mmCIF file of C-alpha atoms in Angstrom:
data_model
loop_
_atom_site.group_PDB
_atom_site.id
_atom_site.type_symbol
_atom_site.label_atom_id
_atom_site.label_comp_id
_atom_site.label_asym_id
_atom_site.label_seq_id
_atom_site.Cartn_x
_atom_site.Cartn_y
_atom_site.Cartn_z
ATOM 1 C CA UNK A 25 -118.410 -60.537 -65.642
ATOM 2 C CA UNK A 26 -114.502 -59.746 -65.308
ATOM 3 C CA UNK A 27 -113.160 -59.232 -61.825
ATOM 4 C CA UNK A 28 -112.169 -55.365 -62.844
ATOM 5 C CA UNK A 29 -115.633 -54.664 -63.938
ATOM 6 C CA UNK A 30 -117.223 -56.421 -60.859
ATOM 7 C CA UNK A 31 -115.151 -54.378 -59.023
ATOM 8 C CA UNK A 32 -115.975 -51.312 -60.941
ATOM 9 C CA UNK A 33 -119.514 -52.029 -60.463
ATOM 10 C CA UNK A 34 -119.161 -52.388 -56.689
ATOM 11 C CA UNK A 35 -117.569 -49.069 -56.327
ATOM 12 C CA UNK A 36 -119.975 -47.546 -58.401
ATOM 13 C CA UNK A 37 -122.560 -49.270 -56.201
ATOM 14 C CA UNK A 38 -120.664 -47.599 -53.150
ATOM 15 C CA UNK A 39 -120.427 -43.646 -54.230
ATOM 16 C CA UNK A 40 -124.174 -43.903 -55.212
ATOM 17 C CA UNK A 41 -125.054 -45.507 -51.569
ATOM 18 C CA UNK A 42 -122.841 -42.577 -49.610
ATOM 19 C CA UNK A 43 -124.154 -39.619 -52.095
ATOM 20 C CA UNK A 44 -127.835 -41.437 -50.817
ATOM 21 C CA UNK A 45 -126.950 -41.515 -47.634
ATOM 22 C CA UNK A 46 -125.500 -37.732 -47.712
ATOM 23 C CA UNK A 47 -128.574 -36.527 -48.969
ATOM 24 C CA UNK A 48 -131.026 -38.087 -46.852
ATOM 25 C CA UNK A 49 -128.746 -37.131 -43.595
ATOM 26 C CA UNK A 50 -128.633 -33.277 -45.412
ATOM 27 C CA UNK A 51 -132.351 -33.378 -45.692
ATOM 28 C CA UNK A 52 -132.735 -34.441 -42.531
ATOM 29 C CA UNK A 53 -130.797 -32.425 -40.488
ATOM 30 C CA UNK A 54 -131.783 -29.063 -42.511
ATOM 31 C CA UNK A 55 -135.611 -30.004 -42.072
ATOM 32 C CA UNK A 56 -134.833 -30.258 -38.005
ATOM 33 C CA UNK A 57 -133.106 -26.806 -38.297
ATOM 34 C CA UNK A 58 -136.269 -25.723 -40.470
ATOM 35 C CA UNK A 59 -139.289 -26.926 -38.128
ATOM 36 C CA UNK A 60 -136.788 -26.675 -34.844
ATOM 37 C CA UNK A 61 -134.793 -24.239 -35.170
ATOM 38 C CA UNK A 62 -133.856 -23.226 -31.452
ATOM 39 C CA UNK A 63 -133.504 -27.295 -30.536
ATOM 40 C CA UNK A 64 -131.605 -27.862 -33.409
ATOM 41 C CA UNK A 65 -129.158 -25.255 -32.236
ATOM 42 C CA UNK A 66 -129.289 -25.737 -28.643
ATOM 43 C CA UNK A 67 -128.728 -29.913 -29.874
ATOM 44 C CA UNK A 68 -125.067 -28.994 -31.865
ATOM 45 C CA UNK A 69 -124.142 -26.531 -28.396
ATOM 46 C CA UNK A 70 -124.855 -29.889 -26.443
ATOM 47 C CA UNK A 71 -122.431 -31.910 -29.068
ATOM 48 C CA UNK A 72 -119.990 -29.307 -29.032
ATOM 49 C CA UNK A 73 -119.863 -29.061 -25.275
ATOM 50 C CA UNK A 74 -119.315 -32.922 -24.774
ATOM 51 C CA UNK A 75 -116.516 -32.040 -27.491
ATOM 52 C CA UNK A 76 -114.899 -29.991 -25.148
ATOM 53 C CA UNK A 77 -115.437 -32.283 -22.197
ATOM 54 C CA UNK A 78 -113.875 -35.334 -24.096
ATOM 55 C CA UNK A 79 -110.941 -32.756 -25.432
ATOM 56 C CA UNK A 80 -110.141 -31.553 -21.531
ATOM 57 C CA UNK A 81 -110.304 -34.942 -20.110
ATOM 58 C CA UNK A 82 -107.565 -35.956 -23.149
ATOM 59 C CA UNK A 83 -105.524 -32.752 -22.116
ATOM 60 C CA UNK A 84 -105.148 -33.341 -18.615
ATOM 61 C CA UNK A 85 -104.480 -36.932 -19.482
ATOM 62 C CA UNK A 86 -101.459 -35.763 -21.197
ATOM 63 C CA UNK A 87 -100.615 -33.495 -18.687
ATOM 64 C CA UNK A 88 -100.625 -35.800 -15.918
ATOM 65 C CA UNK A 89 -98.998 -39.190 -17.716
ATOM 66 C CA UNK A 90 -96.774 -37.611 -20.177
ATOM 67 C CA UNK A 91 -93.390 -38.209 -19.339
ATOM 68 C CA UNK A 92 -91.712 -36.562 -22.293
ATOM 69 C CA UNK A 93 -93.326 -33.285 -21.251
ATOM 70 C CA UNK A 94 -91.633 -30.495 -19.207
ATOM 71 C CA UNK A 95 -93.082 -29.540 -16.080
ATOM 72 C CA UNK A 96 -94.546 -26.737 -17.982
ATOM 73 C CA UNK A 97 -96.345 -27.959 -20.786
ATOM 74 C CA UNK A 98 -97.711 -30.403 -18.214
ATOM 75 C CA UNK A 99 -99.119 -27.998 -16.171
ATOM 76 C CA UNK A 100 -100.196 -25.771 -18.929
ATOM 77 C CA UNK A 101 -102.000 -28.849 -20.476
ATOM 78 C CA UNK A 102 -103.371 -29.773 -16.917
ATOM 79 C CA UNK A 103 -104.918 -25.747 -16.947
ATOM 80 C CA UNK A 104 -106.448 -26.175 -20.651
ATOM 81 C CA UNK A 105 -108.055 -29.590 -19.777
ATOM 82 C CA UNK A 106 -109.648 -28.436 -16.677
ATOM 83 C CA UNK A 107 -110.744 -25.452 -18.909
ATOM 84 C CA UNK A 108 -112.257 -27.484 -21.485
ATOM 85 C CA UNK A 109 -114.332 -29.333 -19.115
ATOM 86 C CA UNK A 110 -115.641 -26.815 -17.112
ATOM 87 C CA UNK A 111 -116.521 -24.656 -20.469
ATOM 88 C CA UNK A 112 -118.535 -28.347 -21.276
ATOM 89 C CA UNK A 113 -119.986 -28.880 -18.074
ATOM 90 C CA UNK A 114 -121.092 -25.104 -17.507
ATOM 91 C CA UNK A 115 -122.499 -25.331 -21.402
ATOM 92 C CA UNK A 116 -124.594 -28.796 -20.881
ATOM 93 C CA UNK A 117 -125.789 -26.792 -17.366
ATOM 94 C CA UNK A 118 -127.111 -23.821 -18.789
ATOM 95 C CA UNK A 119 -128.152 -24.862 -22.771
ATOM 96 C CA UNK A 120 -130.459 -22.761 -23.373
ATOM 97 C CA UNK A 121 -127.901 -19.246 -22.284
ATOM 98 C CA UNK A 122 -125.133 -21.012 -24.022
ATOM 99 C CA UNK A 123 -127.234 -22.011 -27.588
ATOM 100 C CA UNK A 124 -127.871 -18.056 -27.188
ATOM 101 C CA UNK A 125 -124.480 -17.104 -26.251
ATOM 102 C CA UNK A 126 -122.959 -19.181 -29.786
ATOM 103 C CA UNK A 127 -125.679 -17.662 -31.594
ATOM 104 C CA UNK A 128 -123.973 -14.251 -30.787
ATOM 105 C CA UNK A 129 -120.093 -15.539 -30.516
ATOM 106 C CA UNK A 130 -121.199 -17.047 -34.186
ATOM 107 C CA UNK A 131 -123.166 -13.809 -35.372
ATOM 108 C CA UNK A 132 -119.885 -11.817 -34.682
ATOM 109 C CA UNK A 133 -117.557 -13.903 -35.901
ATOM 110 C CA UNK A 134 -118.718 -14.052 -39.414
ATOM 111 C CA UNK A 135 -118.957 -10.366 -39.199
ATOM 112 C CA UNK A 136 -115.782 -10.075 -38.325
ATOM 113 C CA UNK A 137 -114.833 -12.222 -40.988
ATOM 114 C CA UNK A 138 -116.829 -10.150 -43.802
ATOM 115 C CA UNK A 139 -115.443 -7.549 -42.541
ATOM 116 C CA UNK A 140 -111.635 -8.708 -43.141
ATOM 117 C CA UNK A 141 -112.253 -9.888 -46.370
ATOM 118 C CA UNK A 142 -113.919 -7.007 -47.836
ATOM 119 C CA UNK A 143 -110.896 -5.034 -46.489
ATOM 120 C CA UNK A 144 -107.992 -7.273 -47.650
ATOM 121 C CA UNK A 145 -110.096 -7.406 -51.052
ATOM 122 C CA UNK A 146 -109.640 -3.668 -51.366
ATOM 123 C CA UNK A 147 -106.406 -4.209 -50.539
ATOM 124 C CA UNK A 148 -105.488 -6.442 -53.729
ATOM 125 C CA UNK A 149 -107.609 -3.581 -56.199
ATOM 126 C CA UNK A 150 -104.102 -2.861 -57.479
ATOM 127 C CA UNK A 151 -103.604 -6.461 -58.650
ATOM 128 C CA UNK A 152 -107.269 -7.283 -59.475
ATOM 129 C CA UNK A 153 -108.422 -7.629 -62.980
ATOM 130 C CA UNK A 154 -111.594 -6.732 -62.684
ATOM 131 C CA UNK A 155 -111.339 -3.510 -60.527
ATOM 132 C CA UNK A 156 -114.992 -2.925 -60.022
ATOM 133 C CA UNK A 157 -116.238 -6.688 -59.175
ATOM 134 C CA UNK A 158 -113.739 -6.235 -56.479
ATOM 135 C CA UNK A 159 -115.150 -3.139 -55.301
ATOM 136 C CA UNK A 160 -118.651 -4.295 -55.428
ATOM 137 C CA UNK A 161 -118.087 -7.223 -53.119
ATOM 138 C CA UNK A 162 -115.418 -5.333 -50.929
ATOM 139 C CA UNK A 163 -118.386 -3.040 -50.295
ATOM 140 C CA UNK A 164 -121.131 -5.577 -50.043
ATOM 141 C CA UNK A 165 -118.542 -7.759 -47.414
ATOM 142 C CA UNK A 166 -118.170 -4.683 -45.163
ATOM 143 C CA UNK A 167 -121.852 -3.962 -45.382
ATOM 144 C CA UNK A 168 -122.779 -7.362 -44.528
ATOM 145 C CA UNK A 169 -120.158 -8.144 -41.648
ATOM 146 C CA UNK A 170 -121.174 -4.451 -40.024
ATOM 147 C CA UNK A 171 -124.422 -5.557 -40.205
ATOM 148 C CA UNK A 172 -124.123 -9.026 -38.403
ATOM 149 C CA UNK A 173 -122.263 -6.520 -35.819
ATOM 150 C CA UNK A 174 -124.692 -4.562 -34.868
ATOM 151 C CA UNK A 175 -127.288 -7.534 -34.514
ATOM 152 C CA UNK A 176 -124.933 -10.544 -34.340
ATOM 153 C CA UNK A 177 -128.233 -12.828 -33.109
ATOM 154 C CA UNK A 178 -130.545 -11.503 -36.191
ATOM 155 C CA UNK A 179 -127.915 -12.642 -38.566
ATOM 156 C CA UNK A 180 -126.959 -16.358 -37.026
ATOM 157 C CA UNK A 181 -131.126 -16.625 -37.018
ATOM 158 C CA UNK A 182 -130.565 -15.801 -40.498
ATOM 159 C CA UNK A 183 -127.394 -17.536 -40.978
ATOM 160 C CA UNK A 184 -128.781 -20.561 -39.383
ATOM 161 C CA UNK A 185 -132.205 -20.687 -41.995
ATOM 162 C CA UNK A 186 -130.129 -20.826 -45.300
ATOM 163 C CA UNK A 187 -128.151 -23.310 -43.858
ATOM 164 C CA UNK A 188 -131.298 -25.135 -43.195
ATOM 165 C CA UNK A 189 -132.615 -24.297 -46.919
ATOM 166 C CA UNK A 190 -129.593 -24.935 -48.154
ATOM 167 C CA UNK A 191 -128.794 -28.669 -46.388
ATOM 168 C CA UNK A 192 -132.499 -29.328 -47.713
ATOM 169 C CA UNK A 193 -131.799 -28.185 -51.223
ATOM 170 C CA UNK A 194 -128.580 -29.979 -51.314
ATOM 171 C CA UNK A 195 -129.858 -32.987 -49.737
ATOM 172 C CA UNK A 196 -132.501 -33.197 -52.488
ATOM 173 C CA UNK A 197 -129.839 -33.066 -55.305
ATOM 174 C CA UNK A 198 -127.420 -35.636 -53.805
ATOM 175 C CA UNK A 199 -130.044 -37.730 -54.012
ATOM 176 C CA UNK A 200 -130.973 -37.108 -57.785
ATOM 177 C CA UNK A 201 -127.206 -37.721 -58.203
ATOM 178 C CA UNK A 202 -127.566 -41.015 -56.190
ATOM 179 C CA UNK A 203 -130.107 -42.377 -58.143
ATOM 180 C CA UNK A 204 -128.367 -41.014 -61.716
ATOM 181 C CA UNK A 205 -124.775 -41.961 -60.963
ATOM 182 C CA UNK A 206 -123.423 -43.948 -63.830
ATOM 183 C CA UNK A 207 -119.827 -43.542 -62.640
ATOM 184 C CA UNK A 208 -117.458 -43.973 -65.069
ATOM 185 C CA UNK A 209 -114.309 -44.889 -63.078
#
């Protein structure tokens, strides 16, 4: 066997172990959001408060040791750190009224976000090809965003099943692909 193909063979052997992995860690994860749903949720709050923590202890570190900084941005970097943690520390407190309160933040913001884009899609109708595909999802956009409005905590319950069906589905097809990869590099 030639070096080249030996090393085509290894990479091959690579992109068919991380598609594996990929889907097992999809299936996974969207079977926990599945059968857990409100631990699940309440376990990515938790990550994303220690986020914050780690963020607002690396903002005040700039803020305090920088010494190409103006007093200014030090201060002001200082202020966000100290921001960032106690957002974290308030969130890893109270989990349960924070997994609740992101369930609502998140509900509205995609809302919000349908909303937008079924607006800005109207306004390209002049440009658009296909006038009435355009209207059709402008309309469907609005509907849906309004919708996640009015309940934002219905629709991230919502929101958060299909992504749970949907990691699981995926999951399940990476690893089809995993175990069919020829890979032709």
């Amino acid at each position: 066997m030639s070096t080249q193909s030996a090393a085509a063979k290894s990479a091959v052997n690579g992109i068919r172990t991380a598609i594996g992995i990929g889907g097992v860690l999809a299936i996974i994860v969207g079977i926990l959001i599945l059968v857990w749903p409100g631990k699940t949720a309440a376990v990515v709050v938790a990550i994303i408060a220690i986020y914050a923590i780690i963020a607002g202890l690396a903002y005040a570190g700039l803020g305090v040791f920088s010494k190409t900084k103006g007093g200014w941005a030090r201060v002001g970097h200082i202020v966000l750190g100290v921001l960032f943690i106690i957002a974290g520390v308030v969130a890893l407190l109270n989990l349960g009224s924070a997994t609740a309160w992101f369930a609502v933040f998140f509900g509205l913001f995609v809302g919000i976000g349908w909303i937008i884009e079924g607006i800005v899609s109207l306004s390209t109708l002049g440009d658009a090809s296909s006038k009435m595909w355009t209207i059709i999802f402008a309309v469907i956009s609005i509907i849906a965003g309004v919708t996640l409005m009015v309940s934002p905590i219905w629709g991230a319950v919502v929101l958060w099943w299909l992504l749970g069906i949907s990691l699981v589905v995926l999951g399940i097809i990476n690893l089809v692909r995993a175990f069919t990869f020829k890979g032709d590099i």
